[in-house]
């Protein structure tokens, strides 16, 4: 196809050129027609930013003004058949077209070679608005970018195929020297604020042609400041040639007397597309064939603002999309969006139990408006006389700064609770709806088919109970794994009410597992939401586990070993196979970096229990439990030398960790763990100035391992009890540590009980009474049988029996009774003297009636 005519170029505005280097300026050439809104006859090319409300408003005004015959959108051409469902009145954004590509980097059809890519739409996406307006004026609609399979093959090459691929890359808007220079000059924090300052403040600007000319110039500058090797590596040239070819075809297909062609494309590509169209050569036909062995399918699914948020690392969209949705909804009415949002934010905080007083709201808004005026934020509105007028415009960063200034008390930090709460509120939690015409994603069909195959009733919504014989029936075991997988996806399909847990070793004597389940529309809705994780249950489970890990990191719970072990256990119970290798790798990374001895010991104990289970849910080799146990053990050896610095409040947890560690190593019948390095580290701590309570636990472990003799333990205990420490509770700290770690040493080891007995006998009565509460807590570590055994041994040391001591303790002592009665008389006389004799009579009557 021949080019559609040459076009001259114009420079960027001086304000933007000032931010470019000399080499960038030499490369930059903006087509004159593009800067004016159109570059070739019959074409209006809109250079936009994805999900920008201001761009959406300009595109809407342009289409209504020029009434095109064809509207083309940057997006994979294989998405055309979703247009009817996307524009159906039942469809409510945010939604996305999900493309699932098989055969990348492996055998065709394998789960390990499947990549998911998403092309999202929200109500203020320029592409979505263009499609809606185009349909309203009767235009032919279509996508013009390369097929999704081609793009995803290129973008997934060498990347983690477990992560979704974005089909709307917005990285240039917040990266590069041009954006950084412009941000410094405009006193903005990042490229997102630069964009808002220059363009989103013009949401109500009636001059759509001027607005689109400015976005074209700005995006051309971004393009000029981007290294050519990066553009080549990203495959942009092939995509731009593809889009230019389809736009050229559309220009040739415009009927006589028909309206122009409107093309809505990412601003980064606009200059290159226009250069191709304005050239004299023939534009090559677009390449659409997928590589051999690669196949792609796409589905219209619900999407959420969380996934649209650019701050979540998806690379597509604007930060905090709830803010942009609010300004889009308020564009056609004279509304103060900042004030409306502040009122809604205060209501949300009230529901969550956090009061946001009205004076604080007023002050936050006052500061936000003052900041907007000082920063030169101005909103362009249609005016009755001059045609337009400007008013101060509060933008996202102004509102965030106003809330921080009004609500944050004390020293300001990068992370503030009120700022984080507002940011989460402005992100929004909207989830779209998809028309029934779109059909269901394959995950729903896969889950339903698996449920039927495992003999779960899915033909109605009735709630049922299912008993599964895990030990004797393989089919029941498979059904259990499916039910656990659905629970992992939080689908609401099934709830486990009883049964053994072979990953933790609890209630393993039970033969049956019981589930309460029902298939319902809510189950399907949740599965559709999980379609972003994959289109098969195992792949979706892995995506869900990845999401849980990401949430831990986002909420400051990174390296949470307990959560990591729980995720691995959930994957095992769900019957995941090769996918477990990924979960295991996450946990290994956390183990090798974790700083807490107690947490690592607990993780090691849990992992070893899972590894040695003999139940039907024995972990598969993909879980790599031996490797994880070894990694935890090596980390414990490394951390052990720092135990002497354990603070007092952390000693009880550390003693529990020592007990768990001892039990784990005693259960190591195969000698998997080389105990010598850990033993050496613990003995170094035992010879240090560690807290006495911790030292008692270490010495107890040393005796069990044969590193210390019982005589040495008794000697150390005797020295501590007979020491010069004035605080009696401190003198028994060593004994407390022994009892909390290996209490059996008290009666199993020669000499230890004798030392304790002599210490107690030597105490004065007042000292014994003062120490008694501490002794009670220390000996509370014993179970009733151990308590009876200890009582018998103590009685035998004094030539008595435990029964005789108990009987003697219960025999009334007349002298003690007389003293008690005398105290009661004095108390009663005192109460009568204070006028409380009526109260005494009431109490006596209540006691008498209760005894009666």
CSV table of C-alpha atoms in Angstrom, one decimal, residues 467-473 476 498-500 502 507-514 616:
chain,number,residue,atom,x,y,z
A,467,UNK,CA,-17.2,-38.2,53.4
A,468,UNK,CA,-13.9,-39.3,51.9
A,469,UNK,CA,-12.0,-42.4,52.8
A,470,UNK,CA,-8.5,-41.2,52.2
A,471,UNK,CA,-6.6,-44.3,53.1
A,472,UNK,CA,-8.4,-47.0,51.2
A,473,UNK,CA,-9.9,-45.3,48.1
A,476,UNK,CA,-11.6,-40.3,47.4
A,498,UNK,CA,-13.4,-32.9,60.0
A,499,UNK,CA,-10.6,-35.2,59.2
A,500,UNK,CA,-6.9,-35.9,59.6
A,502,UNK,CA,-1.1,-35.3,57.5
A,507,UNK,CA,-5.7,-36.3,64.3
A,508,UNK,CA,-4.1,-38.7,61.9
A,509,UNK,CA,-6.0,-41.5,63.6
A,510,UNK,CA,-9.2,-40.5,61.8
A,511,UNK,CA,-10.1,-42.6,58.8
A,512,UNK,CA,-12.5,-40.1,57.0
A,513,UNK,CA,-12.4,-36.6,55.9
A,514,UNK,CA,-15.7,-34.6,55.7
A,616,UNK,CA,-1.8,-40.9,52.0
